[in-house]
Amino acid sequence: MSLMNEIHYELRRQKLLSSLEEGVIILASASPQTRSNDTEYPYRQNSDFYYMCGFREDNSLLVLVKTKEFSKSILFVEPYNEEHALWNGSRLGVEKALEAFSVDEVYDIHTYSLLIKEILRDHIALYIDLFDDSSWILQAKKSAKELHETRGVKRHIKAMYDVTHLIRTQRLIKSHEEISEIKKAIDLTAKAHHKAMQISKLGMHEYELQAHMSYVFQSNGTQAESYGAIVAGGNNANTLHCVDNRDILRDGDLVLIDAACEWELYASDITRTFPVNGKFTEAQRDVYEKVLDVQLEIIKAMKPGVKRDWLQQYSEELLCQALIDLGILSGERKNLLEANAHKKYAPHGIGHWMGLDVHDPCPYVDDEGESLCFASGMVMTVEPGIYIRADDVTVEEKYRGIGIRIEDDILITETGYENLSSAIVKSVAEIEAMCKS
Ligand code: GLY
Ligand code: MN
Ligand code: MN
């Protein structure tokens, strides 16, 4: 059961509407995606749409109308249909949707193409996802054009705006309920990572660890994983998005696992790296502790007012220094940073917003292009990594093939931060103990 109730969605819609003088907002549900022939991927609702109304069915639309005198919310849904109920499950239908959702009006989606023209009449602004080329949006544009060409209609749509930017700015700050959903996702993800550490042994396949984690997720009622799991043994960890997960885990190798589940559509995103046989070699520990030190230092620096860009720059300085300390890079840190030498071994960013999407598409900069400052309620991952390819002969042999990332989910609070995933073991001693248990 989602912790969000109708009041939450109403407040979100009010807030969205308060940022415009007048106009019509159209938000479309996600389209089902074909997997092969006539089979589909499991359906996942569009996050912006879901954030504004909590409706989970496909083939639905949310239309918000604001004039100088009033505002109203309209949901378009698939009507209840016996045939569909038999084959694919029951839909809520128009009447029940009106009872269950706190919108002002609910209509059959099949009336949308007629009604949208009436809704747009006399409006001057349309707010849509500018990159949504669904038939719903095309229909709205067509209707706006027809109204332009209709005698007697005095006011026409004369501007189209991107509504996603407004919604995603709102999505930046998470409510208590949203944080609770994220925490629930992280709790299960913690169990799954600990399970993987406990059962890992040489000779297993990467997909076996993945299967044990998926079992934890699914047997606890999650509807989905937040992204395709990465279970990367040894040198596979040096391919950042290695989702093949079909190799054998070898003695003496590390395994990097970047896997996490959703809870009520809220994501978690966690990476841990541990030795397949439960014991770090000296070289692995040296690199691991450098990455961990960087991560702890970065997390410590997170608080309201700190710029996200500064954090990125600071993490690059720390990672560059770590590479110098390990003897992987040599030279002046300033010069190495200027030449981006560190990026060969630490190529990705320090973290990203997380929420309804694992990579929450909330803005990173303000309208002037200035980096946003952290504020209480924002959630960002912190995920430094050092990756040394097995064939990199410029690096001491003992380090070759080591790829390490450590990723936690951090909430900015009034006074600093809360590491939402602090219960997942991550020091060398904790990991070795967990692998033994
Ligand atoms: N799991 C995707 C990421 O860490 O960004
Ligand atoms: Mn991440
Ligand atoms: Mn991740």
Short mmCIF file of C-alpha atoms and ligand atoms in Angstrom, two decimals:
data_model
loop_
_atom_site.label_atom_id
_atom_site.label_comp_id
_atom_site.label_asym_id
_atom_site.label_seq_id
_atom_site.Cartn_x
_atom_site.Cartn_y
_atom_site.Cartn_z
CA MET A 1 0.00 0.00 0.00
CA SER A 2 1.35 3.38 -0.96
CA LEU A 3 1.74 5.87 1.88
CA MET A 4 0.57 8.63 -0.44
CA ASN A 5 -3.08 9.59 -0.19
CA GLU A 6 -5.34 11.84 -2.21
CA ILE A 7 -4.42 14.93 -0.18
CA HIS A 8 -0.80 14.54 -1.26
CA TYR A 9 -1.74 14.47 -4.93
CA GLU A 10 -4.15 17.38 -4.55
CA LEU A 11 -1.47 19.50 -2.89
CA ARG A 12 1.02 18.64 -5.61
CA ARG A 13 -1.49 19.67 -8.30
CA GLN A 14 -2.29 22.90 -6.48
CA LYS A 15 1.40 23.71 -6.21
CA LEU A 16 1.92 23.00 -9.90
CA LEU A 17 -1.05 25.16 -10.90
CA SER A 18 0.05 27.98 -8.61
CA SER A 19 3.17 28.39 -10.77
CA LEU A 20 1.14 29.35 -13.86
CA GLU A 21 -1.28 32.19 -14.47
CA GLU A 22 -3.60 30.26 -16.73
CA GLY A 23 -3.51 27.39 -19.19
CA VAL A 24 -4.10 23.71 -19.76
CA ILE A 25 -1.70 20.99 -18.61
CA ILE A 26 -1.81 17.57 -20.28
CA LEU A 27 0.12 14.67 -18.79
CA ALA A 28 0.06 11.24 -20.37
CA SER A 29 0.55 7.82 -18.78
CA ALA A 30 3.41 5.64 -19.99
CA SER A 31 2.78 3.50 -23.06
CA PRO A 32 3.08 -0.29 -22.67
CA GLN A 33 6.31 -1.49 -24.31
CA THR A 34 6.52 -4.52 -26.57
CA ARG A 35 9.11 -7.09 -25.56
CA SER A 36 8.66 -9.45 -28.50
CA ASN A 37 5.80 -10.12 -30.88
CA ASP A 38 2.70 -9.89 -28.66
CA THR A 39 4.36 -9.93 -25.24
CA GLU A 40 5.08 -6.81 -23.22
CA TYR A 41 7.54 -5.69 -20.57
CA PRO A 42 5.96 -5.33 -17.13
CA TYR A 43 4.11 -2.02 -17.17
CA ARG A 44 5.69 0.92 -15.31
CA GLN A 45 3.79 4.19 -14.95
CA ASN A 46 5.32 7.49 -16.10
CA SER A 47 6.82 9.10 -13.00
CA ASP A 48 5.67 12.68 -13.68
CA PHE A 49 2.11 11.51 -14.33
CA TYR A 50 2.14 9.26 -11.27
CA TYR A 51 3.53 12.05 -9.08
CA MET A 52 0.57 14.25 -9.95
CA CYS A 53 -2.29 11.75 -9.55
CA GLY A 54 -1.15 8.32 -8.31
CA PHE A 55 -3.05 6.51 -11.09
CA ARG A 56 -1.26 3.36 -12.24
CA GLU A 57 -3.19 2.21 -15.30
CA ASP A 58 -1.98 2.71 -18.84
CA ASN A 59 -4.03 4.50 -21.47
CA SER A 60 -4.86 7.32 -19.09
CA LEU A 61 -4.37 11.08 -19.07
CA LEU A 62 -4.41 13.84 -16.51
CA VAL A 63 -5.62 17.25 -17.69
CA LEU A 64 -5.41 20.27 -15.40
CA VAL A 65 -7.19 23.46 -16.32
CA LYS A 66 -6.54 26.87 -14.85
CA THR A 67 -8.34 30.10 -15.71
CA LYS A 68 -8.35 33.41 -13.84
CA GLU A 69 -11.57 32.29 -12.11
CA PHE A 70 -11.15 28.57 -11.36
CA SER A 71 -9.07 25.47 -11.74
CA LYS A 72 -10.04 21.83 -12.21
CA SER A 73 -8.52 18.40 -12.64
CA ILE A 74 -9.71 15.79 -15.11
CA LEU A 75 -8.69 12.17 -15.42
CA PHE A 76 -9.28 10.21 -18.62
CA VAL A 77 -9.28 6.44 -18.04
CA GLU A 78 -10.07 3.22 -19.86
CA PRO A 79 -13.64 2.19 -19.06
CA TYR A 80 -14.27 -1.11 -17.29
CA ASN A 81 -14.40 -3.86 -19.89
CA GLU A 82 -15.41 -7.49 -19.30
CA GLU A 83 -13.22 -8.82 -22.09
CA HIS A 84 -10.17 -6.96 -20.77
CA ALA A 85 -10.97 -8.09 -17.23
CA LEU A 86 -11.01 -11.71 -18.41
CA TRP A 87 -7.70 -11.59 -20.27
CA ASN A 88 -5.62 -8.88 -18.60
CA GLY A 89 -7.24 -7.99 -15.31
CA SER A 90 -9.80 -5.55 -14.15
CA ARG A 91 -9.61 -1.83 -14.78
CA LEU A 92 -11.05 0.65 -12.34
CA GLY A 93 -13.32 2.29 -14.87
CA VAL A 94 -14.83 5.77 -14.91
CA GLU A 95 -17.22 5.62 -11.93
CA LYS A 96 -14.81 3.93 -9.53
CA ALA A 97 -11.94 6.18 -10.57
CA LEU A 98 -14.11 9.18 -9.71
CA GLU A 99 -14.79 7.68 -6.27
CA ALA A 100 -11.20 6.66 -5.59
CA PHE A 101 -9.33 9.67 -6.94
CA SER A 102 -9.81 13.23 -5.79
CA VAL A 103 -9.98 14.72 -9.27
CA ASP A 104 -12.97 16.88 -10.25
CA GLU A 105 -14.03 14.93 -13.32
CA VAL A 106 -13.32 11.52 -14.88
CA TYR A 107 -14.07 10.61 -18.50
CA ASP A 108 -13.73 7.61 -20.76
CA ILE A 109 -10.37 7.92 -22.56
CA HIS A 110 -12.16 7.25 -25.85
CA THR A 111 -13.90 10.64 -25.55
CA TYR A 112 -10.61 12.51 -25.19
CA SER A 113 -10.21 13.50 -28.84
CA LEU A 114 -13.64 15.16 -28.77
CA LEU A 115 -13.40 16.72 -25.34
CA ILE A 116 -9.88 18.10 -25.56
CA LYS A 117 -11.00 20.62 -28.18
CA GLU A 118 -13.67 21.93 -25.82
CA ILE A 119 -11.19 22.00 -22.94
CA LEU A 120 -8.67 24.01 -24.99
CA ARG A 121 -11.23 26.52 -26.26
CA ASP A 122 -10.39 30.08 -25.16
CA HIS A 123 -7.08 29.06 -23.57
CA ILE A 124 -3.83 30.73 -24.55
CA ALA A 125 -1.20 28.40 -23.04
CA LEU A 126 -0.58 24.67 -23.26
CA TYR A 127 1.73 22.85 -20.84
CA ILE A 128 2.95 19.47 -22.05
CA ASP A 129 6.02 17.28 -22.14
CA LEU A 130 7.52 18.93 -25.23
CA PHE A 131 9.28 15.70 -26.16
CA ASP A 132 6.18 13.53 -25.82
CA ASP A 133 5.13 12.56 -29.32
CA SER A 134 2.26 10.34 -28.18
CA SER A 135 -1.02 10.47 -30.06
CA TRP A 136 -2.58 12.28 -27.06
CA ILE A 137 -0.28 15.23 -27.37
CA LEU A 138 -0.50 15.26 -31.16
CA GLN A 139 -4.30 15.29 -30.82
CA ALA A 140 -4.12 18.27 -28.45
CA LYS A 141 -1.92 20.19 -30.90
CA LYS A 142 -4.28 19.33 -33.75
CA SER A 143 -7.25 20.57 -31.72
CA ALA A 144 -5.42 23.79 -30.86
CA LYS A 145 -4.76 24.34 -34.56
CA GLU A 146 -8.40 23.71 -35.46
CA LEU A 147 -9.51 26.22 -32.83
CA HIS A 148 -7.12 28.75 -34.39
CA GLU A 149 -8.89 28.26 -37.67
CA THR A 150 -12.40 28.43 -36.21
CA ARG A 151 -14.35 31.65 -36.67
CA GLY A 152 -15.65 33.15 -33.47
CA VAL A 153 -12.96 31.66 -31.23
CA LYS A 154 -11.22 34.76 -29.90
CA ARG A 155 -8.43 33.35 -27.76
CA HIS A 156 -6.05 30.69 -29.06
CA ILE A 157 -3.14 28.66 -27.79
CA LYS A 158 -0.22 30.94 -28.51
CA ALA A 159 2.50 29.31 -26.40
CA MET A 160 3.51 25.79 -25.43
CA TYR A 161 5.61 25.19 -22.36
CA ASP A 162 7.48 22.26 -20.91
CA VAL A 163 5.51 21.04 -17.92
CA THR A 164 8.07 18.39 -16.97
CA HIS A 165 10.52 21.04 -15.78
CA LEU A 166 7.92 22.41 -13.36
CA ILE A 167 7.01 18.96 -12.04
CA ARG A 168 10.60 17.80 -11.74
CA THR A 169 11.54 20.91 -9.81
CA GLN A 170 8.76 19.97 -7.39
CA ARG A 171 10.02 16.37 -7.29
CA LEU A 172 13.43 17.55 -6.06
CA ILE A 173 12.20 17.93 -2.48
CA LYS A 174 10.86 14.70 -1.05
CA SER A 175 8.11 14.58 1.57
CA HIS A 176 8.27 12.40 4.69
CA GLU A 177 6.07 9.85 2.97
CA GLU A 178 8.33 9.70 -0.06
CA ILE A 179 11.38 9.26 2.16
CA SER A 180 9.57 6.42 3.95
CA GLU A 181 8.94 4.63 0.64
CA ILE A 182 12.60 5.06 -0.32
CA LYS A 183 13.65 3.70 3.07
CA LYS A 184 11.46 0.66 2.59
CA ALA A 185 13.11 0.01 -0.79
CA ILE A 186 16.54 0.41 0.80
CA ASP A 187 15.66 -1.97 3.66
CA LEU A 188 14.97 -4.75 1.19
CA THR A 189 17.99 -3.84 -0.91
CA ALA A 190 20.11 -4.09 2.24
CA LYS A 191 18.83 -7.61 2.86
CA ALA A 192 19.60 -8.57 -0.73
CA HIS A 193 23.18 -7.22 -0.63
CA HIS A 194 23.87 -8.93 2.68
CA LYS A 195 22.47 -12.15 1.27
CA ALA A 196 24.80 -11.91 -1.74
CA MET A 197 27.81 -11.44 0.55
CA GLN A 198 26.78 -14.42 2.65
CA ILE A 199 26.28 -16.89 -0.14
CA SER A 200 29.03 -15.82 -2.54
CA LYS A 201 31.58 -18.50 -3.28
CA LEU A 202 34.04 -19.22 -6.06
CA GLY A 203 32.67 -21.14 -8.97
CA MET A 204 29.24 -19.54 -8.72
CA HIS A 205 27.94 -17.63 -11.69
CA GLU A 206 27.21 -13.93 -11.49
CA TYR A 207 23.59 -14.69 -12.34
CA GLU A 208 23.28 -16.95 -9.30
CA LEU A 209 24.04 -14.05 -6.99
CA GLN A 210 21.59 -11.94 -8.99
CA ALA A 211 18.91 -14.65 -8.60
CA HIS A 212 19.34 -14.78 -4.83
CA MET A 213 18.95 -11.00 -4.66
CA SER A 214 15.88 -11.06 -6.89
CA TYR A 215 14.41 -13.70 -4.60
CA VAL A 216 14.80 -11.35 -1.64
CA PHE A 217 13.15 -8.54 -3.61
CA GLN A 218 10.24 -10.53 -4.98
CA SER A 219 9.53 -12.65 -1.92
CA ASN A 220 9.16 -9.42 0.04
CA GLY A 221 6.61 -7.98 -2.34
CA THR A 222 8.53 -5.50 -4.46
CA GLN A 223 6.96 -4.92 -7.84
CA ALA A 224 10.19 -4.15 -9.64
CA GLU A 225 13.91 -3.62 -9.45
CA SER A 226 14.97 -0.01 -9.95
CA TYR A 227 17.26 -0.89 -12.89
CA GLY A 228 18.95 -3.89 -14.46
CA ALA A 229 21.24 -5.44 -11.85
CA ILE A 230 25.00 -5.33 -12.41
CA VAL A 231 26.80 -8.32 -10.92
CA ALA A 232 30.34 -8.00 -12.17
CA GLY A 233 33.10 -10.34 -11.07
CA GLY A 234 36.77 -9.38 -11.46
CA ASN A 235 37.59 -7.34 -14.53
CA ASN A 236 33.90 -7.18 -15.54
CA ALA A 237 33.53 -4.44 -12.94
CA ASN A 238 35.58 -2.22 -15.23
CA THR A 239 32.78 -2.17 -17.77
CA LEU A 240 30.51 0.32 -16.05
CA HIS A 241 27.19 -0.94 -17.32
CA CYS A 242 28.00 -4.64 -17.45
CA VAL A 243 24.55 -6.25 -17.11
CA ASP A 244 25.41 -9.54 -18.77
CA ASN A 245 25.99 -11.30 -15.43
CA ARG A 246 26.90 -14.64 -16.99
CA ASP A 247 30.54 -15.17 -15.94
CA ILE A 248 31.91 -17.43 -13.26
CA LEU A 249 33.09 -15.83 -10.01
CA ARG A 250 36.74 -16.64 -9.45
CA ASP A 251 38.84 -17.10 -6.35
CA GLY A 252 40.80 -13.96 -5.54
CA ASP A 253 38.46 -11.68 -7.50
CA LEU A 254 36.18 -8.98 -6.23
CA VAL A 255 32.55 -8.83 -7.27
CA LEU A 256 30.84 -5.48 -7.79
CA ILE A 257 27.08 -5.56 -7.31
CA ASP A 258 25.00 -2.54 -8.29
CA ALA A 259 21.44 -3.73 -7.70
CA ALA A 260 18.40 -2.39 -5.90
CA CYS A 261 14.63 -2.52 -5.80
CA GLU A 262 11.70 -0.11 -5.97
CA TRP A 263 9.01 0.21 -3.36
CA GLU A 264 5.69 1.71 -4.44
CA LEU A 265 7.55 3.10 -7.47
CA TYR A 266 10.26 4.75 -5.34
CA ALA A 267 13.80 3.68 -6.16
CA SER A 268 16.84 2.68 -4.21
CA ASP A 269 20.29 2.48 -5.80
CA ILE A 270 23.07 0.65 -3.99
CA THR A 271 26.50 -0.68 -4.94
CA ARG A 272 28.77 -2.82 -2.85
CA THR A 273 32.03 -4.50 -3.84
CA PHE A 274 33.34 -7.49 -1.92
CA PRO A 275 35.74 -10.42 -2.32
CA VAL A 276 34.23 -13.54 -3.89
CA ASN A 277 36.03 -15.71 -1.29
CA GLY A 278 35.27 -13.36 1.59
CA LYS A 279 38.78 -11.97 2.15
CA PHE A 280 40.29 -8.88 0.51
CA THR A 281 43.84 -9.17 -0.80
CA GLU A 282 46.15 -6.41 0.34
CA ALA A 283 46.00 -4.65 -3.03
CA GLN A 284 42.21 -4.89 -3.17
CA ARG A 285 41.94 -3.54 0.35
CA ASP A 286 44.24 -0.63 -0.45
CA VAL A 287 42.10 0.45 -3.39
CA TYR A 288 38.85 -0.30 -1.55
CA GLU A 289 39.77 1.83 1.44
CA LYS A 290 40.75 4.73 -0.81
CA VAL A 291 37.35 4.63 -2.51
CA LEU A 292 35.64 4.33 0.87
CA ASP A 293 37.59 7.29 2.29
CA VAL A 294 36.51 9.42 -0.68
CA GLN A 295 32.89 8.35 -0.23
CA LEU A 296 32.86 9.12 3.50
CA GLU A 297 34.53 12.49 2.93
CA ILE A 298 32.00 13.45 0.26
CA ILE A 299 29.01 12.37 2.35
CA LYS A 300 30.35 14.36 5.30
CA ALA A 301 30.42 17.50 3.14
CA MET A 302 26.72 17.28 2.21
CA LYS A 303 24.41 19.84 3.79
CA PRO A 304 21.98 22.57 2.76
CA GLY A 305 23.65 25.38 0.83
CA VAL A 306 26.44 23.25 -0.66
CA LYS A 307 26.50 23.34 -4.45
CA ARG A 308 26.19 20.05 -6.24
CA ASP A 309 28.86 21.17 -8.77
CA TRP A 310 31.28 21.86 -5.95
CA LEU A 311 30.71 18.35 -4.60
CA GLN A 312 31.50 16.91 -8.03
CA GLN A 313 34.71 18.94 -8.26
CA TYR A 314 35.70 18.02 -4.70
CA SER A 315 35.13 14.32 -5.42
CA GLU A 316 37.39 14.54 -8.47
CA GLU A 317 40.12 16.14 -6.37
CA LEU A 318 39.83 13.40 -3.75
CA LEU A 319 39.78 10.60 -6.32
CA CYS A 320 42.77 12.09 -8.13
CA GLN A 321 44.67 12.24 -4.83
CA ALA A 322 43.68 8.64 -4.07
CA LEU A 323 45.09 7.56 -7.44
CA ILE A 324 48.33 9.43 -6.72
CA ASP A 325 48.58 7.83 -3.25
CA LEU A 326 48.15 4.38 -4.78
CA GLY A 327 50.89 5.15 -7.32
CA ILE A 328 48.46 4.74 -10.21
CA LEU A 329 48.90 8.36 -11.29
CA SER A 330 52.04 10.38 -10.83
CA GLY A 331 52.61 14.12 -11.05
CA GLU A 332 51.12 17.30 -9.60
CA ARG A 333 47.48 16.87 -8.63
CA LYS A 334 46.56 20.24 -10.14
CA ASN A 335 48.10 19.30 -13.50
CA LEU A 336 46.56 15.84 -13.47
CA LEU A 337 43.13 17.30 -12.78
CA GLU A 338 43.53 19.88 -15.54
CA ALA A 339 44.46 17.11 -17.97
CA ASN A 340 41.53 14.95 -16.72
CA ALA A 341 44.05 12.16 -16.12
CA HIS A 342 41.98 10.86 -13.21
CA LYS A 343 39.03 10.22 -15.53
CA LYS A 344 40.79 7.21 -17.02
CA TYR A 345 40.29 5.46 -13.66
CA ALA A 346 37.29 7.35 -12.24
CA PRO A 347 35.19 8.23 -15.27
CA HIS A 348 31.68 8.79 -13.88
CA GLY A 349 30.00 11.47 -11.80
CA ILE A 350 29.81 11.34 -8.01
CA GLY A 351 26.05 10.85 -7.91
CA HIS A 352 22.58 11.73 -9.12
CA TRP A 353 19.16 12.63 -7.78
CA MET A 354 17.03 9.63 -6.84
CA GLY A 355 13.30 9.28 -6.22
CA LEU A 356 10.52 7.98 -8.43
CA ASP A 357 13.21 7.38 -11.04
CA VAL A 358 16.53 5.89 -10.09
CA HIS A 359 18.10 8.74 -12.04
CA ASP A 360 15.51 11.30 -11.00
CA PRO A 361 15.37 13.81 -13.87
CA CYS A 362 15.16 16.79 -11.53
CA PRO A 363 17.17 19.87 -12.52
CA TYR A 364 20.82 20.18 -11.52
CA VAL A 365 21.04 23.86 -12.40
CA ASP A 366 18.77 26.87 -12.02
CA ASP A 367 17.38 28.94 -14.91
CA GLU A 368 20.66 30.85 -15.15
CA GLY A 369 22.60 27.60 -15.49
CA GLU A 370 24.05 27.92 -11.96
CA SER A 371 24.47 24.70 -10.01
CA LEU A 372 21.67 24.12 -7.52
CA CYS A 373 22.44 24.19 -3.81
CA PHE A 374 21.41 21.24 -1.68
CA ALA A 375 18.28 21.74 0.38
CA SER A 376 16.56 19.66 3.01
CA GLY A 377 14.52 16.86 1.40
CA MET A 378 16.75 16.24 -1.61
CA VAL A 379 18.05 12.69 -2.15
CA MET A 380 21.29 12.05 -4.00
CA THR A 381 23.41 8.95 -4.48
CA VAL A 382 27.11 9.10 -3.63
CA GLU A 383 28.99 6.53 -5.66
CA PRO A 384 32.72 7.05 -6.18
CA GLY A 385 34.58 4.34 -8.03
CA ILE A 386 38.08 3.42 -9.18
CA TYR A 387 38.38 1.07 -12.16
CA ILE A 388 41.66 -0.45 -13.33
CA ARG A 389 41.43 -2.63 -16.39
CA ALA A 390 43.18 -5.99 -16.46
CA ASP A 391 45.07 -5.01 -19.62
CA ASP A 392 46.36 -1.68 -18.28
CA VAL A 393 50.10 -2.30 -18.27
CA THR A 394 50.78 1.25 -17.09
CA VAL A 395 49.58 0.23 -13.62
CA GLU A 396 51.32 -2.11 -11.15
CA GLU A 397 50.25 -5.69 -11.80
CA LYS A 398 48.72 -6.18 -8.34
CA TYR A 399 46.06 -3.56 -9.11
CA ARG A 400 45.10 -4.76 -12.58
CA GLY A 401 41.55 -6.06 -12.92
CA ILE A 402 40.31 -4.31 -9.80
CA GLY A 403 37.09 -2.34 -10.18
CA ILE A 404 35.44 -0.87 -7.10
CA ARG A 405 32.36 1.30 -6.58
CA ILE A 406 30.62 2.03 -3.30
CA GLU A 407 27.19 3.65 -3.53
CA ASP A 408 24.81 4.92 -0.87
CA ASP A 409 21.61 6.99 -0.94
CA ILE A 410 21.86 10.25 0.97
CA LEU A 411 19.06 12.50 2.21
CA ILE A 412 19.84 16.16 2.83
CA THR A 413 18.40 17.23 6.18
CA GLU A 414 17.95 20.64 7.85
CA THR A 415 21.35 20.36 9.49
CA GLY A 416 23.34 18.09 7.19
CA TYR A 417 22.60 14.66 5.83
CA GLU A 418 21.22 11.24 6.66
CA ASN A 419 22.73 8.21 5.01
CA LEU A 420 19.58 6.23 4.25
CA SER A 421 21.59 3.11 3.45
CA SER A 422 23.99 3.22 6.40
CA ALA A 423 22.78 -0.22 7.57
CA ILE A 424 24.43 -1.92 4.59
CA VAL A 425 27.89 -3.05 5.66
CA LYS A 426 30.79 -1.35 3.94
CA SER A 427 34.03 -1.26 5.96
CA VAL A 428 36.53 -4.01 5.11
CA ALA A 429 36.03 -5.63 8.52
CA GLU A 430 32.21 -5.49 8.30
CA ILE A 431 32.20 -6.95 4.79
CA GLU A 432 34.58 -9.77 5.69
CA ALA A 433 32.45 -10.57 8.73
CA MET A 434 29.26 -10.56 6.65
CA CYS A 435 30.83 -12.82 4.01
CA LYS A 436 31.78 -15.29 6.77
CA SER A 437 28.39 -15.27 8.48
N1 GLY B 1 22.57 1.88 -10.86
C1 GLY B 1 22.75 2.98 -11.68
C2 GLY B 1 23.58 4.00 -11.09
O1 GLY B 1 24.27 3.76 -10.11
O2 GLY B 1 23.57 5.14 -11.49
MN MN B 2 23.55 5.49 -8.97
MN MN B 3 23.82 2.16 -8.85
#
